[in-house]
């Protein structure tokens, strides 16, 4: 059996989405900016997609800017504001995705002030710190809405109120939360949000940035007048149509199915001795992404578990960066204060619409088995107390 | 073709899947403990020595795929070696047997060799104190 539990990394494109998309590659292929019938057909489809995405977050269609994905949306929001405002300070959190983290680093090098705000042990933003750091020169606050590693969903409305009280602008990276958590841009007052198609069973290479009417941002590159002058380049009609279709298919029913599989997995894995759940509890879907499980198994290392599960056809990812390019432990797990001795034993399992309960049960069984096998190899069984390298 | 810098060799995965000489020797003649749980890898190496030859060896490792396979291959390499032969092993010998490791994982082979050196040092210390007791 092959079980894909890495849906926070990317998802399988829904065949219905692919089918819909195909039409706009081979049949309706006109340039949406052309005046003839070929162009008009494409324009109609693009605008329908725009309206559909807008509806999902209670925005107006002219507030949706299609981009190449989450990373571009985050860059457009942050750099776009910096280019428009020329100077000032930005606030962000200690648990951001690299798309925000590294953009902040870049603008800092260009002379903007950047302050990272702390989070609590579940990953929730310290609102007092936000209040304290907000001053007249803060041009943007950018906070991740649904955390990609530990699933923490921030209180968009509370953050938005504080930010607006001090007259600043709020951007939220909603790449993981879009369609999984209800988002209402009118009720919450958020100014910009980033979204991506490939996290919700749409294709890679397309996303969107919601930009509230009246918020001025500069484009990151120059070309035609596309996307309200905020994002030049011939419109990716097929991508936009597919993105909208994928968003429509993320129904309440699907979300609750995903949650029940995730809940089962978490409950089962917490039965394993010396295991713990990172991030908020699983009960409230407005506090934790419904598809995210992030679990630490003490006395083993996550990358080893990943490879063992890979042999059983199960795909997970590690919280420990040991498996990726650097050996530094996850900045998110460090930020929530997880003990560095156990940080390395962390794996993330994220569900999607195409997982089944049968797969979940298989994964649970194999994860338990592999954790046990790795603990047999480990010198630590029940504590790190016998850790002694002096001898 | 450029090798994927983050892909493990077949040899590494073989040893990871079926580690050789895993476990603890209760009456070991020398024990080498290295690493740090905070860094994500700890290796304990146990050796039995008879007439200056390593007759048995076991390991326990907390760590990634590279750490576990480095430990496993090292135990294979040193079994049957004299103490002097084992002492001469370097990380490059381990790497060669594993068909290489990604640059970010090189320290795992270093760790295995360090564990071995410590185990040999421990063995010598014990032997010396034994000798002194017998005098």
Short mmCIF file of C-alpha atoms in Angstrom, two decimals:
data_model
loop_
_atom_site.label_atom_id
_atom_site.label_comp_id
_atom_site.label_asym_id
_atom_site.label_seq_id
_atom_site.Cartn_x
_atom_site.Cartn_y
_atom_site.Cartn_z
CA UNK A 1 0.00 0.00 0.00
CA UNK A 2 1.16 3.55 -0.74
CA UNK A 3 0.00 6.17 1.71
CA UNK A 4 0.67 9.84 1.07
CA UNK A 5 0.67 11.74 4.37
CA UNK A 6 2.57 14.79 3.20
CA UNK A 7 -0.31 16.91 1.93
CA UNK A 8 1.13 20.05 3.53
CA UNK A 9 4.05 19.72 1.11
CA UNK A 10 1.81 19.32 -1.89
CA UNK A 11 -1.29 17.38 -2.93
CA UNK A 12 -2.48 15.14 -5.70
CA UNK A 13 -4.36 17.11 -8.36
CA UNK A 14 -7.99 16.04 -8.27
CA UNK A 15 -8.79 14.27 -11.58
CA UNK A 16 -11.88 16.49 -11.89
CA UNK A 17 -9.61 19.53 -11.60
CA UNK A 18 -7.22 18.16 -14.21
CA UNK A 19 -10.13 17.47 -16.52
CA UNK A 20 -11.43 21.02 -16.16
CA UNK A 21 -7.94 22.43 -16.63
CA UNK A 22 -7.33 20.48 -19.83
CA UNK A 23 -10.11 22.33 -21.62
CA UNK A 24 -8.28 25.60 -21.04
CA UNK A 25 -5.03 24.24 -22.43
CA UNK A 26 -6.24 22.66 -25.64
CA UNK A 27 -9.63 24.24 -26.45
CA UNK A 28 -9.94 27.66 -24.84
CA UNK A 29 -6.36 28.77 -25.27
CA UNK A 30 -6.78 32.44 -26.16
CA UNK A 31 -4.91 35.26 -24.46
CA UNK A 32 -7.31 36.68 -21.90
CA UNK A 33 -6.23 40.19 -22.93
CA UNK A 34 -7.09 39.73 -26.61
CA UNK A 35 -10.19 41.43 -27.99
CA UNK A 36 -11.37 38.63 -30.29
CA UNK A 37 -13.65 35.73 -29.39
CA UNK A 38 -10.71 33.48 -28.45
CA UNK A 39 -9.55 36.08 -25.98
CA UNK A 40 -13.03 36.86 -24.68
CA UNK A 41 -13.70 33.19 -23.88
CA UNK A 42 -10.48 33.00 -21.91
CA UNK A 43 -11.25 36.28 -20.13
CA UNK A 44 -14.69 35.02 -19.09
CA UNK A 45 -13.21 31.85 -17.62
CA UNK A 46 -10.51 33.82 -15.80
CA UNK A 47 -13.03 36.22 -14.28
CA UNK A 48 -15.30 33.37 -13.23
CA UNK A 49 -12.32 31.80 -11.45
CA UNK A 50 -11.51 35.12 -9.81
CA UNK A 51 -15.08 35.49 -8.56
CA UNK A 52 -15.10 31.95 -7.24
CA UNK A 53 -11.89 32.47 -5.24
CA UNK A 54 -13.19 35.84 -3.99
CA UNK A 55 -16.42 34.23 -2.81
CA UNK A 56 -14.51 31.68 -0.73
CA UNK A 57 -13.07 34.46 1.43
CA UNK A 58 -15.92 36.99 1.08
CA UNK A 59 -13.81 39.39 -0.98
CA UNK A 60 -14.64 41.35 -4.12
CA UNK A 61 -13.38 39.88 -7.37
CA UNK A 62 -11.21 42.93 -8.10
CA UNK A 63 -9.31 42.22 -4.90
CA UNK A 64 -7.94 38.88 -6.15
CA UNK A 65 -4.56 38.97 -7.90
CA UNK A 66 -3.51 35.69 -9.48
CA UNK A 67 0.15 34.78 -8.96
CA UNK A 68 2.44 31.82 -9.50
CA UNK A 69 1.81 30.49 -5.99
CA UNK A 70 2.26 31.04 -2.29
CA UNK A 71 5.87 32.17 -2.42
CA UNK A 72 5.15 34.85 -5.00
CA UNK A 73 2.04 35.98 -3.11
CA UNK A 74 4.06 36.42 0.09
CA UNK A 75 6.79 38.28 -1.79
CA UNK A 76 4.30 40.51 -3.57
CA UNK A 77 2.61 41.43 -0.29
CA UNK A 78 5.81 42.16 1.63
CA UNK A 79 8.08 43.58 -1.06
CA UNK A 80 5.11 45.28 -2.72
CA UNK A 81 4.43 47.28 0.43
CA UNK A 82 8.12 48.04 0.97
CA UNK A 83 8.45 49.34 -2.59
CA UNK A 84 5.35 51.50 -2.12
CA UNK A 85 6.26 52.88 1.31
CA UNK A 86 10.04 53.25 0.73
CA UNK A 87 10.94 52.99 4.42
CA UNK A 88 9.62 51.74 7.74
CA UNK A 89 9.40 48.76 10.04
CA UNK A 90 7.79 45.34 9.55
CA UNK A 91 6.57 42.92 12.19
CA UNK A 92 6.43 39.17 11.72
CA UNK A 93 6.54 36.03 13.86
CA UNK A 94 9.17 33.44 14.80
CA UNK A 95 7.23 30.62 13.08
CA UNK A 96 6.94 31.86 9.51
CA UNK A 97 7.37 29.83 6.33
CA UNK A 98 10.67 30.53 4.48
CA UNK A 99 8.69 32.46 1.84
CA UNK A 100 8.02 35.12 4.47
CA UNK A 101 11.12 34.58 6.61
CA UNK A 102 13.58 35.03 3.79
CA UNK A 103 11.66 37.91 2.22
CA UNK A 104 11.86 39.66 5.59
CA UNK A 105 15.62 38.99 5.65
CA UNK A 106 15.94 40.51 2.18
CA UNK A 107 14.03 43.71 3.03
CA UNK A 108 15.99 43.99 6.25
CA UNK A 109 19.18 44.05 4.19
CA UNK A 110 17.64 46.84 2.14
CA UNK A 111 17.27 48.95 5.25
CA UNK A 112 13.77 48.18 6.54
CA UNK A 113 13.36 47.37 10.21
CA UNK A 114 12.15 43.83 10.94
CA UNK A 115 11.00 42.59 14.34
CA UNK A 116 10.04 38.97 14.99
CA UNK A 117 7.29 38.44 17.55
CA UNK A 118 7.32 35.45 19.89
CA UNK A 119 4.67 32.74 20.10
CA UNK A 120 3.50 30.63 23.04
CA UNK A 121 4.03 26.89 23.53
CA UNK A 122 1.16 26.08 21.13
CA UNK A 123 2.40 28.50 18.51
CA UNK A 124 -0.09 31.32 19.13
CA UNK A 125 1.17 34.85 18.60
CA UNK A 126 1.85 36.90 21.70
CA UNK A 127 -0.73 39.65 21.19
CA UNK A 128 0.74 41.84 23.94
CA UNK A 129 4.09 41.79 22.16
CA UNK A 130 2.30 42.73 18.94
CA UNK A 131 0.61 45.65 20.69
CA UNK A 132 3.91 46.79 22.21
CA UNK A 133 5.87 46.67 18.96
CA UNK A 134 3.24 48.47 16.90
CA UNK A 135 4.23 52.06 16.37
CA UNK A 136 3.56 54.69 13.75
CA UNK A 137 6.40 53.55 11.52
CA UNK A 138 5.19 49.95 11.17
CA UNK A 139 4.24 49.64 7.49
CA UNK A 140 3.24 45.97 7.56
CA UNK A 141 2.52 43.11 9.93
CA UNK A 142 2.86 39.67 8.31
CA UNK A 143 1.78 36.61 10.30
CA UNK A 144 1.28 33.04 9.14
CA UNK A 145 -2.40 32.10 9.55
CA UNK A 146 -2.22 28.30 9.59
CA UNK A 147 1.25 27.11 10.48
CA UNK A 148 2.70 24.61 8.00
CA UNK A 149 4.55 22.57 10.61
CA UNK A 150 2.43 22.45 13.75
CA UNK A 151 -0.95 23.55 12.37
CA UNK A 152 -1.57 26.48 14.72
CA UNK A 153 -4.34 28.73 13.36
CA UNK A 154 -3.98 32.32 14.54
CA UNK A 155 -6.92 34.47 15.56
CA UNK A 156 -7.18 36.57 12.41
CA UNK A 157 -9.80 38.94 13.80
CA UNK A 158 -7.99 39.68 17.05
CA UNK A 159 -4.69 40.32 15.26
CA UNK A 160 -6.40 42.44 12.63
CA UNK A 161 -8.09 44.64 15.25
CA UNK A 162 -4.82 45.31 17.06
CA UNK A 163 -2.98 46.07 13.83
CA UNK A 164 -5.70 48.42 12.58
CA UNK A 165 -6.00 50.16 15.95
CA UNK A 166 -2.46 51.35 15.36
CA UNK A 167 -3.16 52.19 11.73
CA UNK A 168 -0.96 49.53 10.17
CA UNK A 169 -1.58 46.92 7.46
CA UNK A 170 -2.00 43.17 8.04
CA UNK A 171 -0.88 40.42 5.65
CA UNK A 172 -1.51 36.77 6.52
CA UNK A 173 0.02 33.76 4.83
CA UNK A 174 -3.04 31.55 4.36
CA UNK A 175 -1.38 29.03 2.06
CA UNK A 176 -2.13 26.15 4.45
CA UNK A 177 -5.38 27.46 5.91
CA UNK A 178 -7.25 28.55 2.77
CA UNK A 179 -10.42 26.40 2.42
CA UNK A 180 -9.59 24.45 5.59
CA UNK A 181 -10.50 27.26 7.96
CA UNK A 182 -13.34 29.67 7.15
CA UNK A 183 -11.82 33.01 6.16
CA UNK A 184 -13.91 36.16 5.90
CA UNK A 185 -11.85 39.17 4.88
CA UNK A 186 -14.73 41.58 5.51
CA UNK A 187 -15.47 40.38 9.02
CA UNK A 188 -11.83 40.08 10.06
CA UNK A 189 -10.57 43.16 8.25
CA UNK A 190 -7.32 41.48 7.11
CA UNK A 191 -5.70 43.52 4.30
CA UNK A 192 -3.84 40.89 2.29
CA UNK A 193 -3.80 37.10 2.27
CA UNK A 194 -1.68 34.60 0.32
CA UNK A 195 -3.20 31.45 -1.15
CA UNK A 196 -1.86 28.56 -3.24
CA UNK A 197 -3.56 26.01 -5.45
CA UNK A 198 -1.31 22.99 -5.00
CA UNK A 199 -2.07 22.65 -1.29
CA UNK A 200 -5.73 21.95 -2.04
CA UNK A 201 -5.55 19.39 -4.86
CA UNK A 202 -5.03 21.97 -7.58
CA UNK A 203 -1.98 22.24 -9.85
CA UNK A 204 1.36 23.72 -8.85
CA UNK A 205 2.37 27.11 -10.22
CA UNK A 206 -0.75 29.10 -9.43
CA UNK A 207 -1.91 31.00 -6.39
CA UNK A 208 -3.44 34.31 -5.46
CA UNK A 209 -2.98 37.33 -3.28
CA UNK A 210 -6.03 39.04 -1.88
CA UNK A 211 -5.31 42.78 -1.72
CA UNK A 212 -7.99 44.91 -0.08
CA UNK A 213 -9.17 47.75 -2.29
CA UNK A 214 -7.24 50.88 -1.39
CA UNK A 215 -4.07 49.09 -0.26
CA UNK A 216 -1.24 50.30 -2.47
CA UNK A 217 1.45 47.83 -3.48
CA UNK A 218 4.06 48.05 -6.22
CA UNK A 219 4.53 45.11 -8.62
CA UNK A 220 7.71 43.04 -8.31
CA UNK A 221 8.39 43.10 -12.04
CA UNK A 222 7.21 45.05 -15.03
CA UNK A 223 5.17 44.26 -18.11
CA UNK A 224 1.61 44.70 -19.25
CA UNK A 225 -1.32 46.01 -17.22
CA UNK A 226 -2.45 42.51 -16.14
CA UNK A 227 -3.97 41.74 -12.73
CA UNK A 228 -4.84 45.38 -11.90
CA UNK A 229 -1.26 46.46 -12.57
CA UNK A 230 -0.03 44.42 -9.62
CA UNK A 231 1.23 41.35 -11.45
CA UNK A 232 2.16 41.63 -15.13
CA UNK A 233 2.37 38.63 -17.44
CA UNK A 234 -0.10 36.80 -19.67
CA UNK A 235 -2.73 35.32 -17.40
CA UNK A 236 -2.50 31.63 -16.51
CA UNK A 237 -6.13 30.94 -17.36
CA UNK A 238 -5.94 27.16 -17.10
CA UNK A 239 -4.18 27.45 -13.74
CA UNK A 240 -6.68 29.96 -12.38
CA UNK A 241 -9.65 27.87 -13.51
CA UNK A 242 -8.12 24.76 -11.93
CA UNK A 243 -7.36 26.62 -8.70
CA UNK A 244 -10.97 27.81 -8.43
CA UNK A 245 -12.30 24.33 -9.17
CA UNK A 246 -10.02 22.82 -6.50
CA UNK A 247 -11.22 25.38 -3.95
CA UNK A 248 -14.85 24.58 -4.75
CA UNK A 249 -14.22 20.88 -4.14
CA UNK A 250 -12.94 21.53 -0.59
CA UNK A 251 -16.40 21.21 0.93
CA UNK A 252 -17.35 21.07 4.59
CA UNK A 253 -17.98 17.37 4.15
CA UNK A 254 -14.45 16.76 2.85
CA UNK A 255 -12.95 18.83 5.65
CA UNK A 256 -14.73 16.80 8.30
CA UNK A 257 -13.61 13.55 6.65
CA UNK A 258 -10.00 14.77 6.73
CA UNK A 259 -10.34 15.77 10.37
CA UNK A 260 -11.69 12.40 11.46
CA UNK A 261 -8.73 10.57 9.89
CA UNK A 262 -6.26 13.02 11.44
CA UNK A 263 -7.96 12.72 14.84
CA UNK A 264 -7.81 8.92 14.73
CA UNK A 265 -4.11 8.98 13.86
CA UNK A 266 -3.24 11.44 16.61
CA UNK A 267 -5.19 9.57 19.29
CA UNK A 268 -3.59 6.28 18.30
CA UNK A 269 -0.04 7.65 18.15
CA UNK A 270 -0.34 9.40 21.49
CA UNK A 271 -0.84 5.94 22.97
CA UNK A 272 2.79 5.21 22.09
CA UNK A 273 4.93 5.62 25.18
CA UNK A 274 6.88 8.89 25.35
CA UNK A 275 5.14 10.56 22.42
CA UNK A 276 3.66 14.04 22.34
CA UNK A 277 1.61 16.24 20.04
CA UNK A 278 3.13 19.57 19.07
CA UNK A 279 0.87 22.57 18.51
CA UNK A 280 -2.72 23.08 19.70
CA UNK A 281 -5.09 20.24 20.62
CA UNK A 282 -6.99 18.53 17.83
CA UNK A 283 -10.52 19.25 18.99
CA UNK A 284 -11.02 22.82 17.82
CA UNK A 285 -10.70 23.15 14.01
CA UNK A 286 -10.44 26.92 14.37
CA UNK A 287 -7.28 26.58 16.46
CA UNK A 288 -5.50 23.81 14.58
CA UNK A 289 -5.49 22.93 10.87
CA UNK A 290 -7.72 19.88 10.48
CA UNK A 291 -5.23 18.01 8.32
CA UNK A 292 -2.11 18.48 10.44
CA UNK A 293 -0.51 16.09 12.92
CA UNK A 294 2.94 16.84 14.31
CA UNK A 295 4.22 14.27 16.77
CA UNK A 296 7.47 13.83 18.65
CA UNK A 297 8.64 10.35 19.56
CA UNK A 298 11.32 10.55 22.19
CA UNK A 299 14.63 8.64 21.88
CA UNK A 300 14.57 8.33 18.10
CA UNK A 301 15.42 10.59 15.20
CA UNK A 302 12.75 11.68 12.72
CA UNK A 303 14.71 11.15 9.52
CA UNK A 304 15.27 7.50 10.41
CA UNK A 305 11.54 7.11 10.97
CA UNK A 306 10.83 8.81 7.63
CA UNK A 307 13.05 6.35 5.75
CA UNK A 308 11.66 3.32 7.60
CA UNK A 309 8.11 4.39 6.73
CA UNK A 310 9.21 5.07 3.15
CA UNK A 311 10.03 1.36 2.88
CA UNK A 312 6.40 0.64 3.77
CA UNK A 313 5.20 3.12 1.14
CA UNK A 314 4.20 5.74 3.71
CA UNK A 315 5.24 9.35 3.04
CA UNK A 316 5.70 11.70 6.01
CA UNK A 317 8.04 14.60 6.63
CA UNK A 318 10.32 15.45 9.51
CA UNK A 319 10.22 18.31 11.90
CA UNK A 320 13.91 17.89 12.30
CA UNK A 321 15.77 19.56 9.49
CA UNK A 322 18.20 16.64 9.53
CA UNK A 323 16.46 15.37 6.44
CA UNK A 324 16.74 18.60 4.55
CA UNK A 325 19.53 20.94 3.64
CA UNK A 326 20.62 22.08 7.05
CA UNK A 327 21.12 20.22 10.28
CA UNK A 328 19.52 22.94 12.33
CA UNK A 329 16.39 21.81 14.13
CA UNK A 330 13.07 23.29 13.00
CA UNK A 331 12.78 26.99 13.86
CA UNK A 332 9.09 26.46 14.57
CA UNK A 333 9.66 23.70 17.13
CA UNK A 334 12.43 25.78 18.69
CA UNK A 335 10.11 28.79 18.84
CA UNK A 336 7.45 26.88 20.78
CA UNK A 337 10.17 25.85 23.23
CA UNK A 338 10.41 22.15 22.49
CA UNK A 339 13.42 20.60 24.27
CA UNK A 340 16.28 20.24 21.77
CA UNK A 341 16.97 16.69 22.95
CA UNK A 342 13.56 15.56 21.67
CA UNK A 343 13.11 17.99 18.76
CA UNK A 344 14.87 15.54 16.42
CA UNK A 345 12.26 12.85 17.01
CA UNK A 346 9.51 14.80 15.31
CA UNK A 347 7.49 13.84 12.26
CA UNK A 348 4.70 15.68 10.49
CA UNK A 349 1.78 13.81 8.94
CA UNK A 350 -0.68 15.80 6.86
CA UNK A 351 -3.88 14.53 5.32
CA UNK A 352 -5.68 15.30 2.10
CA UNK A 353 -8.96 14.48 0.41
CA UNK A 354 -7.62 11.31 -1.18
CA UNK A 355 -6.57 9.57 2.03
CA UNK A 356 -8.78 6.83 3.44
CA UNK A 357 -9.42 5.42 6.90
CA UNK A 358 -7.93 2.14 5.72
CA UNK A 359 -4.71 3.94 4.82
CA UNK A 360 -4.72 5.75 8.15
CA UNK A 361 -5.00 2.48 10.07
CA UNK A 362 -2.17 0.95 8.03
CA UNK A 363 0.00 4.01 8.68
CA UNK A 364 -0.70 3.94 12.42
CA UNK A 365 0.26 0.26 12.60
CA UNK A 366 3.53 0.80 10.70
CA UNK A 367 4.47 3.97 12.57
CA UNK A 368 4.12 2.15 15.88
CA UNK A 369 6.22 -0.73 14.56
CA UNK A 370 8.97 1.52 13.19
CA UNK A 371 9.17 3.66 16.33
CA UNK A 372 9.60 0.47 18.32
CA UNK A 373 12.34 -0.83 16.01
CA UNK A 374 14.27 2.43 16.16
CA UNK A 375 14.02 2.52 19.93
CA UNK A 376 15.60 -0.93 19.97
CA UNK A 377 18.58 0.49 18.08
CA UNK A 378 18.74 3.59 20.30
CA UNK A 379 20.81 3.64 23.51
CA UNK A 380 17.90 5.52 25.09
CA UNK A 381 14.79 3.57 25.94
CA UNK A 382 12.84 5.38 28.61
CA UNK A 383 14.87 8.51 29.30
CA UNK A 384 18.03 10.35 28.32
CA UNK A 385 19.38 9.72 31.82
CA UNK A 386 21.93 7.15 30.73
CA UNK A 387 23.40 9.76 28.41
CA UNK A 388 27.06 9.81 29.31
CA UNK A 389 29.80 10.49 26.81
CA UNK A 390 32.57 11.12 29.32
CA UNK A 391 33.51 7.44 29.57
CA UNK B 1 25.49 12.57 -13.85
CA UNK B 2 25.58 14.62 -10.69
CA UNK B 3 24.63 12.56 -7.67
CA UNK B 4 21.66 13.85 -5.69
CA UNK B 5 23.35 15.39 -2.67
CA UNK B 6 20.54 14.21 -0.39
CA UNK B 7 20.08 10.67 -1.62
CA UNK B 8 21.64 7.78 0.28
CA UNK B 9 23.67 5.08 -1.46
CA UNK B 10 22.30 1.55 -1.75
CA UNK B 11 24.91 0.40 0.74
CA UNK B 12 23.83 2.99 3.32
CA UNK B 13 20.20 1.97 3.02
CA UNK B 14 21.09 -1.73 3.24
CA UNK B 15 22.79 -1.20 6.58
CA UNK B 16 20.02 1.10 7.78
CA UNK B 17 17.34 -1.47 6.96
CA UNK B 18 19.22 -4.37 8.47
CA UNK B 19 21.77 -3.03 10.91
CA UNK B 20 24.49 -5.51 11.83
CA UNK B 21 25.68 -6.06 15.40
CA UNK B 22 23.00 -3.96 17.01
CA UNK B 23 22.66 -4.08 20.78
CA UNK B 24 24.66 -3.93 23.96
CA UNK B 25 27.48 -6.11 25.37
CA UNK B 26 26.91 -6.26 29.11
CA UNK B 27 30.46 -7.41 29.95
CA UNK B 28 32.23 -5.32 27.31
CA UNK B 29 36.01 -4.84 27.57
CA UNK B 30 35.72 -1.34 26.16
CA UNK B 31 32.87 1.13 25.66
CA UNK B 32 32.93 4.26 23.48
CA UNK B 33 30.16 6.80 23.92
CA UNK B 34 30.04 9.86 21.67
CA UNK B 35 27.61 12.50 20.41
CA UNK B 36 24.93 14.59 21.97
CA UNK B 37 21.13 14.17 21.95
CA UNK B 38 20.79 17.92 21.40
CA UNK B 39 22.59 17.53 18.06
CA UNK B 40 20.47 14.53 17.17
CA UNK B 41 23.06 11.78 17.22
CA UNK B 42 24.55 9.60 19.94
CA UNK B 43 26.56 6.42 19.42
CA UNK B 44 27.53 3.79 21.97
CA UNK B 45 30.06 1.19 20.83
CA UNK B 46 30.86 -1.95 22.86
CA UNK B 47 33.88 -4.18 22.16
CA UNK B 48 35.04 -7.56 23.45
CA UNK B 49 38.78 -8.14 23.10
CA UNK B 50 40.70 -11.41 23.32
CA UNK B 51 44.47 -11.68 22.75
CA UNK B 52 44.48 -8.16 21.35
CA UNK B 53 41.80 -9.05 18.75
CA UNK B 54 38.29 -7.57 18.67
CA UNK B 55 36.18 -10.71 18.95
CA UNK B 56 32.79 -9.12 19.35
CA UNK B 57 31.31 -5.69 18.83
CA UNK B 58 27.88 -4.15 19.23
CA UNK B 59 26.41 -0.70 18.84
CA UNK B 60 23.47 1.41 19.93
CA UNK B 61 22.70 4.58 17.97
CA UNK B 62 20.25 7.41 18.33
CA UNK B 63 20.39 9.27 15.05
CA UNK B 64 19.62 9.57 11.38
CA UNK B 65 19.99 7.01 8.59
CA UNK B 66 23.66 7.94 8.07
CA UNK B 67 24.46 7.60 11.78
CA UNK B 68 22.86 4.16 12.04
CA UNK B 69 24.47 2.83 8.86
CA UNK B 70 27.89 4.28 9.77
CA UNK B 71 27.71 2.45 13.11
CA UNK B 72 26.59 -0.77 11.49
CA UNK B 73 29.31 -0.84 8.83
CA UNK B 74 31.99 0.08 11.35
CA UNK B 75 31.10 -2.91 13.50
CA UNK B 76 31.44 -5.18 10.46
CA UNK B 77 34.81 -3.65 9.61
CA UNK B 78 36.44 -3.99 13.01
CA UNK B 79 35.29 -7.46 13.99
CA UNK B 80 38.40 -9.69 13.85
CA UNK B 81 40.83 -6.78 13.67
CA UNK B 82 43.66 -6.30 16.14
CA UNK B 83 43.45 -3.25 18.34
CA UNK B 84 46.27 -1.64 16.35
CA UNK B 85 44.54 -2.27 13.04
CA UNK B 86 41.26 -0.90 14.30
CA UNK B 87 42.95 2.15 15.68
CA UNK B 88 44.22 3.09 12.22
CA UNK B 89 40.73 3.27 10.69
CA UNK B 90 39.65 6.72 9.53
CA UNK B 91 36.35 8.27 8.49
CA UNK B 92 37.43 7.84 4.87
CA UNK B 93 37.58 4.07 5.31
CA UNK B 94 34.01 4.14 6.63
CA UNK B 95 32.87 6.43 3.83
CA UNK B 96 34.43 4.20 1.20
CA UNK B 97 32.60 1.15 2.54
CA UNK B 98 29.32 3.08 2.53
CA UNK B 99 29.83 4.31 -1.06
CA UNK B 100 29.87 7.86 0.23
CA UNK B 101 27.65 10.19 2.22
CA UNK B 102 26.23 13.64 1.45
CA UNK B 103 28.47 16.49 2.70
CA UNK B 104 25.97 17.40 5.45
CA UNK B 105 26.14 13.81 6.71
CA UNK B 106 29.93 13.39 6.77
CA UNK B 107 30.05 13.98 10.51
CA UNK B 108 28.20 10.67 11.04
CA UNK B 109 31.21 8.74 9.76
CA UNK B 110 33.46 10.87 11.99
CA UNK B 111 31.25 10.04 14.94
CA UNK B 112 31.55 6.29 14.29
CA UNK B 113 35.35 6.50 14.21
CA UNK B 114 35.36 8.63 17.36
CA UNK B 115 33.24 6.00 19.13
CA UNK B 116 35.74 3.35 18.09
CA UNK B 117 38.74 5.39 19.35
CA UNK B 118 36.98 5.96 22.65
CA UNK B 119 36.14 2.28 23.02
CA UNK B 120 39.79 1.38 22.39
CA UNK B 121 40.91 4.04 24.87
CA UNK B 122 38.50 2.65 27.44
CA UNK B 123 39.74 -0.90 26.79
CA UNK B 124 43.37 0.18 27.35
CA UNK B 125 42.51 2.08 30.51
CA UNK B 126 40.72 -0.93 31.94
CA UNK B 127 43.61 -3.21 30.98
CA UNK B 128 46.15 -0.93 32.63
CA UNK B 129 44.22 -0.69 35.87
CA UNK B 130 43.84 -4.47 35.81
CA UNK B 131 47.60 -4.83 35.40
CA UNK B 132 48.22 -2.47 38.28
CA UNK B 133 45.83 -4.43 40.46
CA UNK B 134 47.69 -7.65 39.61
CA UNK B 135 51.10 -6.21 40.57
#
